Amino acid sequence: MAYTVVWFKRDLRVHDHAPLAHAAAQGPVLCLYVLEPSLWAQPDSALQHLQFLRESLRDLAQQLRGCGARLQLAVGEVTEVLARLHALQPFARLASHEETGNGVTYARDRAVARWCRQQGVDWQEWPQHGVVRRLPSRDRWHGLWQAHMQAPCLPAPPAASLQSIALPWRDAWPAPQAMGLTDAHDPPRRQRGGRALGQQVLHDFLHRCGVAYRGGISSPLTAPTACSRLSPYLALGSLGMREVVQATQQQQLRLKTADDPQAGRLRQSLAAFMSRMHWHCHFIQKLESEPELEWRNLHRGYDGLREDAWNPAHFDALQAGRTGWPMVDACVAMLRETGWINFRMRAMLVSVAAYPLWLHWRPVGLWLARQFLDYEPGIHWSQMQMQAGTTGINTTRVYNPIKQAQDHDPHGVFVRQWLPALRRVPDAWLFEPWRMPPDVQARCGVRVGQDIAAPLVDLAGATKPAKARVHALRAQEPVRAAKAAIVEKHGSRLARRSPDRRQARPAPQQQSLDL
């Protein structure tokens, strides 16, 4: 019997799922998800990712049952699974979404393409986001993004409409250790997976929580409820980018006629949110166009800047939340507990690692990838390099953790929440506890260097020369000359409106998620 294998990857839904819709129109389908040991053994994978995936797959299986299909789980490398299936029950078509992931998934997809050519299997892929494969130039990218986002969402297949094929074998869910995951930590307060939960988060944001988005996403105090919190559901595709964009646009239209001050605030917030939906794909497009930015400097003129100065003691202290800077250590504590912190605090962590601690972005990025439940390679690695100053085309971003605490946690609520040892420290010393006189330390029951860490380095004394090294390199003529090619390849073409609103061709620009 001729049938199509629908290979689910990071698209765990039936709504607006082009591979499933097209395969169903051609006849019987086998809906397949493959747990790949080589992927889970990578240093950017973590137990929380596997657990969130399992929750999301349970939801997907329920969605498929409603359409008359069964989700088939297989454990193994994809080419081996496909070969085993093809030998037992030959198929002529493979359908999936395109994926812009890490280097391992890129190599995996190339191996699948070779296998399909050798076996005469027609593998068809569909774009899932506004990312364009084999994009010749950024000049047309914004228009292509708009066209994709405005195309109608495909409805889920009607109830009991799918002709489903069953796998001739069943694989059980493996133990994490069998997948190469040795770290048993799963943040107890992380978000849970699945489309149903993602839809509820989207609804709450568009109708209630989003009112605080504009102005509330920078502080770690307000960000947990002001941010959309959609990122993990987008990362695994439980929600599609197009449906989120269109749902937001529909809510914006409804709010236009609402005569309510709250509606006006929400409308402004959703406008800010929409710009970040565009940025989401803008950054993933960078990784799609240049996969090497995951492991090497985007601007090769920065090679050697930090590679030979690795300090393992600094890195160990950062991972343990023992840098001595309360705002940094509180953020690490929150990450361990929740798997999430807001963007500004993420940027601060990378800035502290890259400048005063002078750590290379790649190992720090792998550690943070494991900490972030919503790890999205295209956004993650672009941001790691932007904050570390190795793109060569972005303004140097150096976040002072003391100033960030003063600006975004002025009363120390966040720091005291996540660092219990500091709860009795007076406000005057809270963000710089190492300055407390011994008698104050004794009254607070806090010994700097024992109960809490002393700063690893003098902040100002270490940051100033670090910035100077980066700026000196930026000023070199060969480094400056290479900048134009990077901007041309990766820069946004969104034009800033001039007073007369005339601009024949938008000049390449750099977009930033910085707030």
XYZ file of C-alpha atoms in Angstrom:
515
model
C 0.000 0.000 0.000
C 1.388 3.395 -1.005
C 1.624 5.799 1.919
C 3.477 8.892 3.106
C 5.632 9.165 6.193
C 5.004 12.487 7.941
C 8.139 13.173 9.940
C 7.460 15.438 12.918
C 10.433 17.383 14.239
C 9.988 20.792 15.903
C 6.408 21.149 14.632
C 4.365 19.300 17.230
C 0.849 20.241 16.196
C -1.763 19.367 13.566
C -2.962 22.943 13.027
C -1.271 24.826 10.166
C 0.876 21.780 9.423
C 1.514 21.749 5.684
C 3.298 18.342 5.497
C 0.419 16.614 7.287
C -2.246 18.383 5.210
C -0.584 17.582 1.877
C 0.198 13.990 2.843
C -3.387 13.390 3.996
C -4.655 14.609 0.642
C -2.617 11.925 -1.126
C -3.710 8.912 0.908
C -2.633 6.949 3.984
C -0.074 8.495 6.340
C 2.302 7.268 8.992
C 2.952 9.971 11.585
C 6.470 9.522 12.938
C 8.620 11.110 15.620
C 12.188 9.884 16.030
C 14.130 10.244 19.280
C 17.712 10.550 18.074
C 20.464 9.512 20.529
C 23.115 11.516 18.663
C 21.043 14.681 19.034
C 20.363 14.243 22.749
C 24.012 13.479 23.468
C 25.012 16.957 22.273
C 26.269 19.495 24.844
C 23.346 21.874 24.157
C 20.729 19.273 25.197
C 19.309 18.939 28.701
C 16.858 16.789 30.638
C 14.327 19.643 30.801
C 14.256 19.729 26.986
C 13.546 15.996 26.860
C 10.816 16.232 29.505
C 9.168 19.212 27.789
C 9.316 17.262 24.516
C 7.650 14.245 26.107
C 4.806 16.392 27.411
C 4.425 18.000 23.985
C 4.394 14.635 22.211
C 1.631 13.371 24.501
C -0.436 16.374 23.480
C 0.385 15.798 19.794
C -0.642 12.146 20.078
C -4.005 13.250 21.451
C -4.433 15.746 18.607
C -3.664 13.053 16.032
C -6.077 10.588 17.633
C -8.809 13.149 17.134
C -7.952 13.137 13.412
C -7.946 9.347 13.205
C -4.172 8.849 13.257
C -1.610 7.494 15.649
C 1.739 9.058 16.537
C 4.492 6.490 16.124
C 7.612 6.858 18.267
C 10.914 5.404 17.147
C 14.276 5.516 18.909
C 17.398 5.635 16.784
C 19.110 7.659 14.109
C 16.629 8.869 11.500
C 18.246 7.214 8.477
C 18.370 3.894 10.345
C 14.718 4.199 11.369
C 13.636 5.076 7.836
C 15.663 2.224 6.381
C 14.169 -0.247 8.841
C 10.662 0.988 8.093
C 11.218 0.999 4.339
C 12.505 -2.587 4.394
C 9.392 -3.789 6.231
C 6.764 -1.548 4.671
C 8.081 0.469 1.675
C 6.927 4.059 1.254
C 7.399 6.452 -1.643
C 7.095 9.832 0.068
C 8.536 11.589 3.102
C 6.970 14.882 4.221
C 8.319 17.285 6.843
C 8.936 20.895 7.739
C 12.303 22.515 7.176
C 14.338 22.881 10.341
C 17.023 25.412 11.235
C 18.663 23.784 14.219
C 22.156 23.072 15.447
C 24.954 21.537 13.411
C 23.883 17.987 14.251
C 20.365 18.434 12.852
C 21.858 20.087 9.743
C 24.128 17.072 9.154
C 21.227 14.726 9.930
C 19.014 16.376 7.296
C 21.766 16.075 4.697
C 22.077 12.373 5.528
C 18.301 11.933 5.185
C 18.403 13.675 1.801
C 21.127 11.278 0.608
C 19.175 8.265 1.851
C 16.014 9.425 0.087
C 17.881 9.905 -3.199
C 19.421 6.432 -2.942
C 16.053 4.800 -2.181
C 14.016 6.807 -4.684
C 11.898 8.321 -1.915
C 10.459 11.752 -2.679
C 11.222 14.002 0.315
C 9.244 17.221 0.302
C 9.825 19.963 2.901
C 7.756 23.040 3.720
C 8.892 26.229 5.479
C 7.579 26.596 8.991
C 8.640 30.123 9.958
C 9.592 33.155 7.927
C 13.017 31.607 7.347
C 13.919 31.183 3.676
C 16.140 28.307 2.605
C 18.842 29.110 0.038
C 18.069 32.820 0.336
C 20.128 34.587 -2.369
C 19.909 38.035 -0.789
C 18.397 39.760 2.223
C 16.839 42.370 -0.090
C 13.617 40.364 -0.563
C 13.513 38.710 2.862
C 11.088 41.062 4.588
C 8.557 40.754 1.761
C 8.836 36.976 1.825
C 8.352 36.987 5.587
C 5.223 39.114 5.257
C 3.831 36.891 2.508
C 4.356 33.759 4.599
C 2.782 35.266 7.707
C -0.263 36.571 5.857
C -1.004 33.317 4.016
C -4.024 31.515 5.476
C -3.341 29.023 8.257
C -4.131 25.466 7.237
C -6.881 23.948 9.381
C -6.280 20.759 11.315
C -7.507 17.643 9.492
C -11.172 16.977 10.358
C -12.025 14.426 12.995
C -11.313 10.827 11.964
C -10.280 11.987 8.466
C -6.756 10.554 8.327
C -6.034 7.110 6.936
C -3.378 5.993 9.374
C -0.646 3.403 8.928
C 0.883 1.753 11.999
C 4.578 1.074 12.528
C 5.439 -2.606 12.379
C 7.246 -2.246 15.719
C 6.924 -0.199 18.909
C 9.735 1.556 20.758
C 9.401 2.462 24.416
C 10.362 5.860 25.785
C 14.032 5.509 26.760
C 15.684 6.467 30.034
C 17.487 9.825 29.830
C 20.826 8.102 30.457
C 20.276 5.948 27.387
C 20.016 9.138 25.347
C 23.303 10.475 26.680
C 21.742 12.835 29.245
C 23.730 12.472 32.451
C 22.567 15.646 34.219
C 19.404 14.718 36.131
C 18.341 18.313 36.844
C 14.866 19.283 35.658
C 13.835 22.760 36.885
C 10.873 22.139 39.204
C 9.060 25.354 38.240
C 9.590 25.269 34.486
C 6.726 25.600 32.033
C 5.022 22.381 30.950
C 4.759 21.307 27.322
C 1.915 20.750 24.918
C -0.231 22.689 22.493
C -3.187 22.991 24.866
C -1.030 24.790 27.429
C 0.570 26.896 24.703
C -2.826 28.014 23.444
C -3.829 29.017 26.962
C -0.631 31.051 27.379
C -1.276 32.754 24.030
C -4.873 33.587 24.957
C -3.870 34.967 28.354
C -1.163 37.122 26.813
C -3.333 38.560 24.045
C -6.287 39.320 26.294
C -4.845 40.012 29.732
C -1.143 39.670 30.554
C 0.081 41.477 27.463
C -1.019 44.845 28.827
C 2.197 44.930 30.884
C 4.468 43.824 28.025
C 5.536 47.295 26.991
C 7.559 48.559 29.912
C 7.399 45.365 31.933
C 9.704 42.950 30.151
C 13.066 44.389 31.237
C 12.792 43.856 34.989
C 13.115 40.289 36.269
C 10.406 41.229 38.781
C 7.686 41.981 36.235
C 8.934 40.021 33.218
C 7.660 36.559 34.293
C 4.074 37.782 33.833
C 4.645 40.663 31.371
C 6.512 38.592 28.773
C 4.482 36.440 26.416
C 6.098 33.183 27.688
C 5.377 31.667 24.276
C 9.001 30.936 23.393
C 9.179 27.244 24.441
C 5.977 26.477 22.533
C 7.345 28.216 19.442
C 10.694 26.458 19.806
C 9.053 23.016 19.600
C 6.332 24.110 17.200
C 3.406 23.323 19.479
C 2.305 26.754 18.305
C 3.075 27.921 14.794
C 4.646 31.317 14.230
C 2.030 32.189 11.612
C -0.896 31.431 13.905
C 0.645 33.543 16.692
C 1.200 36.451 14.300
C -2.319 36.245 12.902
C -3.938 35.845 16.327
C -2.053 38.940 17.480
C -3.141 40.919 14.419
C -6.768 39.917 14.946
C -6.595 41.063 18.572
C -5.033 44.355 17.456
C -7.985 44.935 15.116
C -10.481 44.251 17.894
C -8.677 46.635 20.227
C -8.858 49.476 17.700
C -12.572 49.882 18.374
C -12.361 49.356 22.145
C -12.944 52.525 24.168
C -10.891 51.596 27.186
C -7.525 52.901 28.509
C -6.402 49.318 29.136
C -7.189 48.474 25.525
C -4.917 51.295 24.388
C -2.069 50.025 26.553
C -2.574 46.484 25.321
C -2.602 47.665 21.708
C 0.764 49.405 22.205
C 2.192 46.320 23.844
C 1.049 44.060 21.035
C 2.673 46.379 18.500
C 5.975 45.950 20.368
C 5.404 42.198 20.540
C 4.800 42.005 16.781
C 8.167 43.601 16.068
C 9.807 40.842 18.073
C 7.989 38.200 16.070
C 9.768 39.635 13.045
C 13.082 39.594 14.909
C 12.536 35.931 15.824
C 12.819 34.887 12.190
C 15.422 37.565 11.358
C 17.897 35.952 13.732
C 17.087 32.353 12.797
C 17.670 33.350 9.169
C 21.259 34.198 10.115
C 21.907 30.629 11.257
C 20.122 29.271 8.192
C 22.355 31.355 5.927
C 25.546 30.759 7.929
C 25.416 27.586 10.061
C 29.008 28.078 11.205
C 28.037 30.964 13.515
C 27.063 28.291 16.051
C 30.720 27.501 16.701
C 32.914 30.184 15.127
C 32.999 33.973 15.224
C 30.671 35.587 12.721
C 33.442 38.093 12.024
C 36.616 36.045 11.581
C 38.692 39.063 12.473
C 37.813 38.359 16.112
C 39.346 34.880 16.057
C 41.830 34.547 18.880
C 40.332 37.371 20.946
C 39.314 35.185 23.906
C 40.149 31.625 22.887
C 43.555 31.504 24.587
C 42.480 33.170 27.840
C 39.974 30.652 29.180
C 39.600 30.779 32.958
C 37.904 27.599 34.269
C 37.548 29.050 37.778
C 35.547 31.979 36.405
C 33.320 29.636 34.405
C 32.742 27.284 37.348
C 31.750 30.217 39.557
C 29.370 31.568 36.918
C 27.621 28.194 36.546
C 27.371 27.816 40.320
C 25.930 31.306 40.802
C 28.974 32.310 42.844
C 30.285 35.323 40.939
C 29.762 37.613 43.943
C 27.501 40.004 42.034
C 24.037 39.471 43.523
C 22.025 40.249 40.397
C 24.045 37.755 38.357
C 23.871 35.029 40.987
C 20.125 35.588 41.519
C 19.532 35.124 37.791
C 21.467 31.854 37.801
C 19.402 30.681 40.777
C 16.169 31.554 38.956
C 17.346 29.687 35.871
C 18.026 26.537 37.885
C 14.555 26.700 39.394
C 12.463 27.788 36.381
C 14.452 27.262 33.163
C 13.730 30.872 32.202
C 14.842 34.441 32.746
C 13.932 37.507 30.722
C 15.956 38.757 27.785
C 17.701 41.659 29.492
C 18.974 39.411 32.253
C 20.149 36.884 29.657
C 22.064 39.669 27.956
C 23.535 40.713 31.299
C 24.752 37.172 32.012
C 26.502 36.932 28.662
C 27.953 40.427 29.021
C 29.397 39.615 32.449
C 30.837 36.373 31.118
C 32.325 38.048 28.037
C 33.809 41.204 29.545
C 34.810 41.235 33.235
C 35.183 37.416 33.308
C 36.649 37.369 29.763
C 35.122 33.996 28.809
C 34.651 32.822 25.245
C 31.018 32.776 24.159
C 30.916 29.172 22.896
C 31.234 27.223 26.208
C 29.092 29.835 27.967
C 26.524 29.461 25.197
C 26.413 25.681 25.565
C 25.832 26.029 29.303
C 23.044 28.570 28.784
C 21.478 26.456 26.036
C 21.011 23.738 28.627
C 19.575 26.221 31.131
C 17.066 27.791 28.731
C 13.920 25.713 28.312
C 13.155 27.770 25.198
C 16.565 27.226 23.573
C 16.248 28.199 19.906
C 19.637 27.782 18.159
C 19.178 30.553 15.595
C 18.310 33.176 18.182
C 20.627 31.823 20.857
C 23.898 31.784 18.940
C 23.262 35.102 17.213
C 22.616 36.701 20.588
C 25.633 35.060 22.206
C 27.885 36.603 19.588
C 26.152 39.982 19.659
C 26.564 40.281 23.411
C 30.158 39.039 23.256
C 31.003 41.589 20.557
C 32.205 39.132 17.899
C 29.740 39.943 15.117
C 31.774 43.036 14.254
C 28.633 44.893 13.227
C 26.809 45.554 16.499
C 27.308 48.211 19.120
C 29.320 46.892 22.047
C 26.880 45.903 24.793
C 28.310 45.835 28.289
C 25.798 45.449 31.123
C 26.934 46.516 34.578
C 25.257 44.049 36.989
C 25.204 46.588 39.815
C 23.452 49.195 37.674
C 21.060 46.566 36.307
C 20.087 45.695 39.874
C 19.596 49.344 40.790
C 17.510 50.010 37.664
C 15.369 46.868 37.603
C 15.263 45.683 41.225
C 15.556 48.949 43.180
C 14.196 47.519 46.429
C 16.031 44.203 46.155
C 12.891 42.078 45.939
C 14.259 39.856 43.161
C 17.704 39.433 44.670
C 16.318 38.567 48.102
C 13.843 36.122 46.583
C 16.533 34.053 44.889
C 19.446 34.574 47.287
C 18.072 33.833 50.787
C 21.458 34.537 52.406
C 21.019 38.217 51.524
C 17.526 38.685 52.934
C 18.723 40.460 56.070
C 21.219 42.690 54.259
C 20.140 46.374 54.266
C 19.312 47.994 50.934
C 22.408 50.181 51.127
C 24.691 47.143 50.865
C 22.494 44.648 49.004
C 23.930 44.970 45.501
C 27.520 45.375 46.731
C 27.609 43.229 49.881
C 31.399 42.917 49.777
C 31.533 46.559 50.876
C 29.749 45.813 54.171
C 31.859 46.499 57.253
C 32.520 43.416 59.383
C 30.119 44.543 62.116
C 27.280 44.898 59.574
C 28.074 41.441 58.206
C 27.901 40.056 61.719
C 24.505 41.654 62.388
C 23.142 40.321 59.075
C 24.558 36.846 59.656
C 26.379 37.002 56.315
C 30.091 36.392 55.883
C 31.339 37.573 52.492
C 33.587 34.918 51.026
C 31.873 32.156 52.970
C 28.073 32.461 53.132
C 28.117 34.411 49.893
C 30.862 34.711 47.304
C 33.143 37.691 47.017
C 33.371 39.149 43.496
C 35.678 37.156 41.242
C 37.298 40.337 39.908
C 37.052 44.052 40.409
C 34.155 44.901 38.113
C 35.357 48.246 36.794
C 38.998 47.195 36.769
C 38.275 44.103 34.651
C 35.611 45.573 32.361
C 37.562 48.623 31.197
C 40.523 46.745 29.669
C 38.180 44.113 28.230
C 36.219 46.775 26.353
C 39.462 48.402 25.262
C 40.685 45.133 23.703
C 37.468 44.713 21.744
C 37.411 48.344 20.601
C 41.067 48.233 19.588
C 40.343 45.259 17.387
C 37.266 46.923 15.903
C 39.382 49.929 14.956
C 41.829 47.906 12.889
C 41.394 48.542 9.179
C 41.124 44.869 8.077
C 38.425 44.284 10.716
C 36.531 47.419 9.700
C 36.804 46.500 6.012
C 35.263 43.051 6.563
C 32.224 44.535 8.299
C 30.441 45.573 5.097
C 30.176 42.024 3.758
C 28.629 40.782 7.017
C 26.063 43.581 7.059
C 25.221 42.902 3.417
C 24.656 39.206 4.107
C 22.862 39.423 7.456
C 21.659 42.994 7.980
C 17.970 43.815 8.059
C 16.561 45.745 5.107
C 13.807 47.353 7.154
C 14.018 51.072 6.426
C 13.789 53.733 9.061
C 11.243 56.194 7.760
C 12.789 59.430 6.614
C 10.807 62.702 6.944
C 9.743 62.586 3.301
C 9.196 58.781 3.522
C 11.280 58.247 0.400
C 13.936 55.569 0.242
C 14.515 53.706 -2.984
C 16.347 50.767 -1.443
C 16.571 50.264 2.326
C 20.139 50.206 3.517
C 21.262 47.097 5.397
C 20.838 47.531 9.138
C 21.444 45.505 12.224
C 18.428 44.612 14.323
C 18.747 43.952 18.008
C 16.548 42.291 20.574
C 18.055 44.594 23.163
C 15.488 46.611 25.066
